[in-house]
C-alpha positions as protocol buffer text, in pm:
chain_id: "A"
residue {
  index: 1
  type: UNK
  ca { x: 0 y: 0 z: 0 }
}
residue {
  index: 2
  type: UNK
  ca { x: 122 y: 316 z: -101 }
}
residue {
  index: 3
  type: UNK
  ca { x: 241 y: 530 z: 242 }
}
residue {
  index: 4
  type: UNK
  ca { x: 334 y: 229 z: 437 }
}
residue {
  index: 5
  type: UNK
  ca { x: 719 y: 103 z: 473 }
}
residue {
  index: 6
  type: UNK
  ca { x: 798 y: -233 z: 311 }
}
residue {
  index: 7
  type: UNK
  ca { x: 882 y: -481 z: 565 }
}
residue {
  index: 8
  type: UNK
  ca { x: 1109 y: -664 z: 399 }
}
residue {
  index: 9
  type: UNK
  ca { x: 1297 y: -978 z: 553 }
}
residue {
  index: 10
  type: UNK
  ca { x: 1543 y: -937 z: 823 }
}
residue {
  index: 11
  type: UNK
  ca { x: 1876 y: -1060 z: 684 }
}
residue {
  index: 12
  type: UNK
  ca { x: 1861 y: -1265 z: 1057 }
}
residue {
  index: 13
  type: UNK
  ca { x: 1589 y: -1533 z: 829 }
}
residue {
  index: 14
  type: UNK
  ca { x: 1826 y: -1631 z: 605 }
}
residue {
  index: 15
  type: UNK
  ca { x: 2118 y: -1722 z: 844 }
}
residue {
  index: 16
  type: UNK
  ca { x: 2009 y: -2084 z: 889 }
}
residue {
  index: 17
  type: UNK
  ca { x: 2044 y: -2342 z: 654 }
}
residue {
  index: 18
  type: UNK
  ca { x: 1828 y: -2384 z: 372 }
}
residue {
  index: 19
  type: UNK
  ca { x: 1685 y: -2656 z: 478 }
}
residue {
  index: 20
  type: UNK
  ca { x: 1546 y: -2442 z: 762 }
}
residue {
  index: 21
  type: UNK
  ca { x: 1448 y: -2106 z: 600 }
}
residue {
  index: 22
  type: UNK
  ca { x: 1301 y: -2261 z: 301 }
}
residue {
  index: 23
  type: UNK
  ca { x: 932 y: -2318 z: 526 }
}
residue {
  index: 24
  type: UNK
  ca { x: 1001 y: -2021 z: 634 }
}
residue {
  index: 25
  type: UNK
  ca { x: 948 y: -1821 z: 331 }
}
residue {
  index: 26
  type: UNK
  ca { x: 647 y: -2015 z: 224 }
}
residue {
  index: 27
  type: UNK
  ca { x: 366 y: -1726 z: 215 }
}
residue {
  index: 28
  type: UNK
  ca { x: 634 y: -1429 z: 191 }
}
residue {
  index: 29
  type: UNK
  ca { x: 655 y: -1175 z: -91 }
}
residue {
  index: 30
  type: UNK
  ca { x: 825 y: -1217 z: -359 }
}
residue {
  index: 31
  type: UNK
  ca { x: 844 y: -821 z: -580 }
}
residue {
  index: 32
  type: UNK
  ca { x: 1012 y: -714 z: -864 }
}
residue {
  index: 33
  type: UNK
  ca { x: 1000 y: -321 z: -951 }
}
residue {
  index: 34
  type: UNK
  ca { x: 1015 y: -387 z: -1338 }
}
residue {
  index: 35
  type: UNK
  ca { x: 1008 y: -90 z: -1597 }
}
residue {
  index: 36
  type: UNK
  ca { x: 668 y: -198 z: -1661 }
}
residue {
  index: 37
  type: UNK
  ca { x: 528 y: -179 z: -1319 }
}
residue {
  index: 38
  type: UNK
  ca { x: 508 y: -369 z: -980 }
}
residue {
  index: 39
  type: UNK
  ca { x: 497 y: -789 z: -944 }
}
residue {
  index: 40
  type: UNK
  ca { x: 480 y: -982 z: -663 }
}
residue {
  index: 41
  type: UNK
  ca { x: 372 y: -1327 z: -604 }
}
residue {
  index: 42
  type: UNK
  ca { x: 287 y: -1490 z: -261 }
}
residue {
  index: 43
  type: UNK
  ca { x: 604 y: -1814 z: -222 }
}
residue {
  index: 44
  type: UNK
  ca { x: 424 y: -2155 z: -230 }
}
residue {
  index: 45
  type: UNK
  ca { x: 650 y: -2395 z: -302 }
}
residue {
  index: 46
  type: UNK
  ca { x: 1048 y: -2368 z: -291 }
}
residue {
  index: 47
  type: UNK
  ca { x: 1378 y: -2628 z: -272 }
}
residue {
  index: 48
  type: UNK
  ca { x: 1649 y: -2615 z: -21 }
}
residue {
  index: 49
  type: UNK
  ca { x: 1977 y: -2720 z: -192 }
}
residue {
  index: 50
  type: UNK
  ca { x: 2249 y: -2757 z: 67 }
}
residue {
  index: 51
  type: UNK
  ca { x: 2586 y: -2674 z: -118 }
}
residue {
  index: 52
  type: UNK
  ca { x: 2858 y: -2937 z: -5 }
}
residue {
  index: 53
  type: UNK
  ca { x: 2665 y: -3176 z: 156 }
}
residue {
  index: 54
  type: UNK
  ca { x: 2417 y: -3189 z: -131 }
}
residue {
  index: 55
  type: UNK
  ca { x: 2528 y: -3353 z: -503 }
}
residue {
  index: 56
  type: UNK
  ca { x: 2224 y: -3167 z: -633 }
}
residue {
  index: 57
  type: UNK
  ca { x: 2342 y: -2822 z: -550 }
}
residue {
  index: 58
  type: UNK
  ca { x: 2524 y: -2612 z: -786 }
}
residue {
  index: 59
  type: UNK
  ca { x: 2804 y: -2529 z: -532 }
}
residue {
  index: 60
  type: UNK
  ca { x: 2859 y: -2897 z: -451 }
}
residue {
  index: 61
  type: UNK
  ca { x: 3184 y: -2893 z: -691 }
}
residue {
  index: 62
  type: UNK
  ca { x: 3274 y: -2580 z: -526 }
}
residue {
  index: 63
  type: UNK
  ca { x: 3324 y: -2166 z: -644 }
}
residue {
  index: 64
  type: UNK
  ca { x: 3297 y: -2118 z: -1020 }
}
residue {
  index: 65
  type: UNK
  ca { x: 3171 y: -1779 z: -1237 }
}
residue {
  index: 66
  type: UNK
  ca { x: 2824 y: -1834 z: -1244 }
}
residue {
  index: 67
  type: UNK
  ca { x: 2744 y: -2016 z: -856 }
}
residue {
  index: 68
  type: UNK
  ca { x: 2956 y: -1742 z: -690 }
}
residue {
  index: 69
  type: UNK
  ca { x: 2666 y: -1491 z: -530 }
}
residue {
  index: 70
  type: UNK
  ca { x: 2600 y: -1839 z: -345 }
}
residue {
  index: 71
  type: UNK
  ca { x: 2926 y: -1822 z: -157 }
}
residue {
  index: 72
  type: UNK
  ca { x: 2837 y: -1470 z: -62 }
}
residue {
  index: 73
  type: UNK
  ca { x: 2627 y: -1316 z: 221 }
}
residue {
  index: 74
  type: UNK
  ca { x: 2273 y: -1415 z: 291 }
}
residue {
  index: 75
  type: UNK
  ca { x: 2007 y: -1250 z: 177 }
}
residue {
  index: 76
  type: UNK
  ca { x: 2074 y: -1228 z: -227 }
}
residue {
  index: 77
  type: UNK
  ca { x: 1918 y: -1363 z: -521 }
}
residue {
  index: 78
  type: UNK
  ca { x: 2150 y: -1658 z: -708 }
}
residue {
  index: 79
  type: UNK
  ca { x: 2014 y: -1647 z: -1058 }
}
residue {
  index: 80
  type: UNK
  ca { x: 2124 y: -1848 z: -1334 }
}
residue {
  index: 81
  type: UNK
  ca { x: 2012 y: -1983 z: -1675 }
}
residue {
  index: 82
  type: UNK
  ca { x: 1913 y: -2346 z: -1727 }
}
residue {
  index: 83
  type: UNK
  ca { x: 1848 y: -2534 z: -2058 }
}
residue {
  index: 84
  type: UNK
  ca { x: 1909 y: -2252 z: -2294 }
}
residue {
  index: 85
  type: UNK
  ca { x: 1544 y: -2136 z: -2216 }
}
residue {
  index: 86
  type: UNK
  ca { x: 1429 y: -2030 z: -1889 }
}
residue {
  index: 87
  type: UNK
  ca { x: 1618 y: -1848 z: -1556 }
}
residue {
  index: 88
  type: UNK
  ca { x: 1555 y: -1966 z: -1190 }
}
residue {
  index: 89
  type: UNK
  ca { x: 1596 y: -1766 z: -868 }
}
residue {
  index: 90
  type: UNK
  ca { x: 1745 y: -1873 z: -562 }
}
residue {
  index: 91
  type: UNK
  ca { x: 1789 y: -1721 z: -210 }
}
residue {
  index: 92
  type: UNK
  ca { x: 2092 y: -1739 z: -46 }
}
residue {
  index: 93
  type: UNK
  ca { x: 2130 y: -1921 z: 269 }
}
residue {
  index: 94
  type: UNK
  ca { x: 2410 y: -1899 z: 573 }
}
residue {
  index: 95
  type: UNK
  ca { x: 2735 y: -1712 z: 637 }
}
residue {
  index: 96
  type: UNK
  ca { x: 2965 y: -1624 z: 333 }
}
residue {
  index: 97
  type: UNK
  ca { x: 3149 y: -1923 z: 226 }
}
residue {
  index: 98
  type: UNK
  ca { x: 2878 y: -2208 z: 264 }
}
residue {
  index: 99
  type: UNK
  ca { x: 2687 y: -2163 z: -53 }
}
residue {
  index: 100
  type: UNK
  ca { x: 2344 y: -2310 z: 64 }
}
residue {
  index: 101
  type: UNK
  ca { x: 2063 y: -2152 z: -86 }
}
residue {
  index: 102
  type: UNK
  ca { x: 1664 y: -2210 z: -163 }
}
residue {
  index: 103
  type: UNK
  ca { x: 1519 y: -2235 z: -530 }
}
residue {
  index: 104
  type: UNK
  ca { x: 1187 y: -2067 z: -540 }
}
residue {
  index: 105
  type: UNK
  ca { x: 998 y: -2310 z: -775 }
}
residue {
  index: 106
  type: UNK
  ca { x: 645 y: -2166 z: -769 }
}
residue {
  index: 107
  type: UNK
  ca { x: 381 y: -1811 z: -641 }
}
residue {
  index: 108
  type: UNK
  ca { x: 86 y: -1701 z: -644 }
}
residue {
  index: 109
  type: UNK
  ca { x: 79 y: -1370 z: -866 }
}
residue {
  index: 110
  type: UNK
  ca { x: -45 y: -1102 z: -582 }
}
residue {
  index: 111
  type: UNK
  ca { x: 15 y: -781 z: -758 }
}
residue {
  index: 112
  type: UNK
  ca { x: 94 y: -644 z: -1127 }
}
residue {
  index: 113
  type: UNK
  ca { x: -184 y: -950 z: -1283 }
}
residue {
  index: 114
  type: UNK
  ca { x: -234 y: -721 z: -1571 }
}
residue {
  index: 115
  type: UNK
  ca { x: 144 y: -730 z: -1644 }
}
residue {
  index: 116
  type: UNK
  ca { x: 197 y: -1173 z: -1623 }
}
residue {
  index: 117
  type: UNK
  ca { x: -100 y: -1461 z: -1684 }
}
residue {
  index: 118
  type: UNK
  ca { x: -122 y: -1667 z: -1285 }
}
residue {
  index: 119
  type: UNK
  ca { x: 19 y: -1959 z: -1495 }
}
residue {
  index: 120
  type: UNK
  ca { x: 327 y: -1834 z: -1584 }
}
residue {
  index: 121
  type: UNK
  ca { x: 441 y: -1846 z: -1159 }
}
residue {
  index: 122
  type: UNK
  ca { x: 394 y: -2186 z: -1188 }
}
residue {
  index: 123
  type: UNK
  ca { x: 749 y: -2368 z: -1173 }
}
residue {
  index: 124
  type: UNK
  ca { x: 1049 y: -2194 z: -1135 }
}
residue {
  index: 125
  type: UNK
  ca { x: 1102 y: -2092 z: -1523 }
}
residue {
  index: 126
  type: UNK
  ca { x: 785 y: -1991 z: -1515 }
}
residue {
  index: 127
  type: UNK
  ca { x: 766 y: -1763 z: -1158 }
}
residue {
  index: 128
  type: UNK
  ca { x: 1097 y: -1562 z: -1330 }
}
residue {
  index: 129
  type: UNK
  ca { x: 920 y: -1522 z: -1643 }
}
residue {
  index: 130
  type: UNK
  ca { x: 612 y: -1369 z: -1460 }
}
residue {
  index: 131
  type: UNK
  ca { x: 910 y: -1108 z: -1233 }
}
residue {
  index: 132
  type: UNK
  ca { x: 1089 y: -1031 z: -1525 }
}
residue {
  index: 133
  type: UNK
  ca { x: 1342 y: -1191 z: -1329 }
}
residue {
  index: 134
  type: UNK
  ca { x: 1710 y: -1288 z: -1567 }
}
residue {
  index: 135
  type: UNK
  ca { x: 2070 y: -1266 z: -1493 }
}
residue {
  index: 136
  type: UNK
  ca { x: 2028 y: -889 z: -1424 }
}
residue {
  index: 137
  type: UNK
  ca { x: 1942 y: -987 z: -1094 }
}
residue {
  index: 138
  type: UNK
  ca { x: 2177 y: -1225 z: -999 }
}
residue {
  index: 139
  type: UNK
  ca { x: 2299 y: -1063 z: -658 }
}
residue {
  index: 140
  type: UNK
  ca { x: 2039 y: -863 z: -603 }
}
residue {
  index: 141
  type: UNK
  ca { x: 1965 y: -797 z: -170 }
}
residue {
  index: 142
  type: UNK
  ca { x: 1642 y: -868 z: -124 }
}
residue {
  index: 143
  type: UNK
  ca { x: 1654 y: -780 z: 241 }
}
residue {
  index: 144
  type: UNK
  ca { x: 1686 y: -422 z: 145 }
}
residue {
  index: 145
  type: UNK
  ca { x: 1369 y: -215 z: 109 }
}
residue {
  index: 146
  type: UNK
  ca { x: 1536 y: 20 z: -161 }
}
residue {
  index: 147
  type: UNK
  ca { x: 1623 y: -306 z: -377 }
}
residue {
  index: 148
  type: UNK
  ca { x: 1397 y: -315 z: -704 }
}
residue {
  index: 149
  type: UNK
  ca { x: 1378 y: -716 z: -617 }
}
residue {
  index: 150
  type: UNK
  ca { x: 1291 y: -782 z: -265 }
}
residue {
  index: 151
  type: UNK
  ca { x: 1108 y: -1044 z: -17 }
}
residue {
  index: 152
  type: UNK
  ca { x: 884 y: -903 z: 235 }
}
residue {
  index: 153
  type: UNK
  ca { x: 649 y: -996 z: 485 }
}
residue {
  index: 154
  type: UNK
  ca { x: 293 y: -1046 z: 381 }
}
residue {
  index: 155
  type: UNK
  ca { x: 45 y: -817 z: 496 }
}
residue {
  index: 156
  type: UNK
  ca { x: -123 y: -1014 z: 673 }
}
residue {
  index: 157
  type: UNK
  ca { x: 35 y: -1366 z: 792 }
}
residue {
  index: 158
  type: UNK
  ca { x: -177 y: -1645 z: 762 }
}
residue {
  index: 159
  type: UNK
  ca { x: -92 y: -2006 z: 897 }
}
residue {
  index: 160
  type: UNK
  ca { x: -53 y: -2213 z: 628 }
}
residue {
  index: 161
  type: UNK
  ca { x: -59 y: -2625 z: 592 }
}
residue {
  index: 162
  type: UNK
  ca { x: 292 y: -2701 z: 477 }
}
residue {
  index: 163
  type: UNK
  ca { x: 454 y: -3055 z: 303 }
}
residue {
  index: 164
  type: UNK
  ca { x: 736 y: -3176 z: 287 }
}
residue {
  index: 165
  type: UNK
  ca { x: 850 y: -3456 z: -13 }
}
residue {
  index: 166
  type: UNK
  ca { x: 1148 y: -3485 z: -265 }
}
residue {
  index: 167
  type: UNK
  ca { x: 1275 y: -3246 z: -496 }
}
residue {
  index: 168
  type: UNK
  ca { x: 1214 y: -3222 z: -876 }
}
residue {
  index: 169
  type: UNK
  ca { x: 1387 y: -3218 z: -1178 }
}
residue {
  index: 170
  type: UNK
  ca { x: 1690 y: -3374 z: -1073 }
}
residue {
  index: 171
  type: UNK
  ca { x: 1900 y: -3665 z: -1137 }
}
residue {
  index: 172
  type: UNK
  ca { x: 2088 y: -3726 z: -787 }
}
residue {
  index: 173
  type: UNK
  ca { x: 1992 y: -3707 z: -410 }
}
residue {
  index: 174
  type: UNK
  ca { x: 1692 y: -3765 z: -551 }
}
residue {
  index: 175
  type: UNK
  ca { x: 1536 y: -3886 z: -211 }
}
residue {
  index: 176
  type: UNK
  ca { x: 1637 y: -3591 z: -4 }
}
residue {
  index: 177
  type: UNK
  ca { x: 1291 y: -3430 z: 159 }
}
residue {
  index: 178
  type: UNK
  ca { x: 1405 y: -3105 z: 79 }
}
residue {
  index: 179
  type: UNK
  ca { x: 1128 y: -2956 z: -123 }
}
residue {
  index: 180
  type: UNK
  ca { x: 883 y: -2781 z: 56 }
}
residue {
  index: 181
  type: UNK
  ca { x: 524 y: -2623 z: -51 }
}
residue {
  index: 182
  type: UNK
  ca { x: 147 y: -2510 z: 60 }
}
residue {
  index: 183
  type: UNK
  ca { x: -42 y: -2810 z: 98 }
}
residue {
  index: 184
  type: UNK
  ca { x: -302 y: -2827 z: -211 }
}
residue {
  index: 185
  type: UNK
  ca { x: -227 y: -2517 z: -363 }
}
residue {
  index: 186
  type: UNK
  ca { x: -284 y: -2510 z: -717 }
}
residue {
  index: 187
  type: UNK
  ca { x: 38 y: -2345 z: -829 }
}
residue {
  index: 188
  type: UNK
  ca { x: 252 y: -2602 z: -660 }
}
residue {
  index: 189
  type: UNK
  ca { x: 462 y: -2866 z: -897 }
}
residue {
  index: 190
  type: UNK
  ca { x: 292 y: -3221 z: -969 }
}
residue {
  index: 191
  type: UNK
  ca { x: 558 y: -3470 z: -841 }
}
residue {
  index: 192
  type: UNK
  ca { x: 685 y: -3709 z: -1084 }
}
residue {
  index: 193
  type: UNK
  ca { x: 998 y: -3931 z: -918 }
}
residue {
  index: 194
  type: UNK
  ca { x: 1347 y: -3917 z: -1114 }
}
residue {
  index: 195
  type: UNK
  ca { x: 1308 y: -4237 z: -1386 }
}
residue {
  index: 196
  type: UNK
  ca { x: 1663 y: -4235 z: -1581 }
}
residue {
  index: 197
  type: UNK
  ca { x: 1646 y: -4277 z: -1986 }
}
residue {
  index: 198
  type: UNK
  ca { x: 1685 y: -4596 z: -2111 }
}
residue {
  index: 199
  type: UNK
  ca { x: 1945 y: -4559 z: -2431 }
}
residue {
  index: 200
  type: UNK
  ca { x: 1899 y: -4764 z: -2738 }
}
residue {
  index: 201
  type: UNK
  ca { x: 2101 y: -4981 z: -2856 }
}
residue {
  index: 202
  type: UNK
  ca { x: 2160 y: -4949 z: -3230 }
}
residue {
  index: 203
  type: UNK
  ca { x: 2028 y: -5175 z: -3458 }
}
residue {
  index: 204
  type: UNK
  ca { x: 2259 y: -5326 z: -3671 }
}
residue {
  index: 205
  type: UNK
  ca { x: 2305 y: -5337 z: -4048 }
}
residue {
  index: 206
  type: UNK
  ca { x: 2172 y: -5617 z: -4233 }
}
């Protein structure tokens, strides 16, 4: 509302590990002040990826050019680019140095409806797509109020029914429980369990 201060996340939330603030920012904010206006979705379903303890995570194998925001302070957006199509945003998680971090995978558009279709929060390709969220953002504090991508409180905090399962979309430590979302909200990811590809063997020539 216009007048009132953002109350954004204390930097204090994302000192734990992932594993711990990930149901924590389940029904926060998500905003992005985009050229074209304000858009915010309400967090429903995230990840927590737990750096070197976790063969899933993109700092697992260590600092590189594109994972290092997650070795950084808490509180910033990881973003990167994944198949040659989409970007995904991740919040990261601990002291500088551990690289945890939580993949938001899915919102519920709140604000700025007129500017993204509700569908397009659905998944994490999808919820950047609906921010304008890319690589621009990749470091971006979102515990400070003046930040043009930010997590905040919501206005009014509602308990909410929360699960916990496996991740998706990935091919190792697939059993880890570290996905987290709103129990039967509509925007959240239908599991489907990891099933590897079968390669065919090539016929020979007659």
């Amino acid at each position: 509302m216009e007048g009132v201060p953002l109350v954004v996340l204390p930097r204090e939330v994302f000192a734990g590990s992932a594993t711990a603030v990930a149901p924590t920012v389940l029904g926060c904010v998500l905003e992005h002040e985009t050229p074209e206006g304000l858009v915010a979705v309400m967090l429903t379903e995230v990840e927590a990826y737990m750096g070197a303890a976790d063969p899933a995570s993109h700092s697992y194998r260590g600092r590189t050019a594109r994972n290092g925001v997650m070795f950084g302070p808490p509180g910033h957006a990881y973003v990167y680019f994944t198949y040659g199509m989409h970007f995904c945003v991740n919040l990261v998680c601990q002291p500088p140095g551990t690289a945890t971090a939580v993949l938001l995978r899915a919102g519920r558009v709140v604000a700025g409806v007129e500017l993204a279709e509700r569908d397009l929060a659905r998944g994490p390709g999808r919820l950047c797509k609906a921010l304008d969220i890319t690589r621009a953002q990749d470091g971006a504090d979102v515990c400070d109020p003046a930040s043009p991508l930010r997590v905040r409180w919501p206005d009014q905090r509602e308990t909410l029914d929360i699960s916990q399962g496996p991740r998706i979309g990935i091919s190792v430590a697939t059993d880890f429980p570290w996905r987290f979302w709103v129990t039967g909200d509509p925007t959240v990811s239908a599991y489907r369990p990891y099933t590897p590809r079968l390669r065919r063997k090539p016929v020979s020539a007659q």
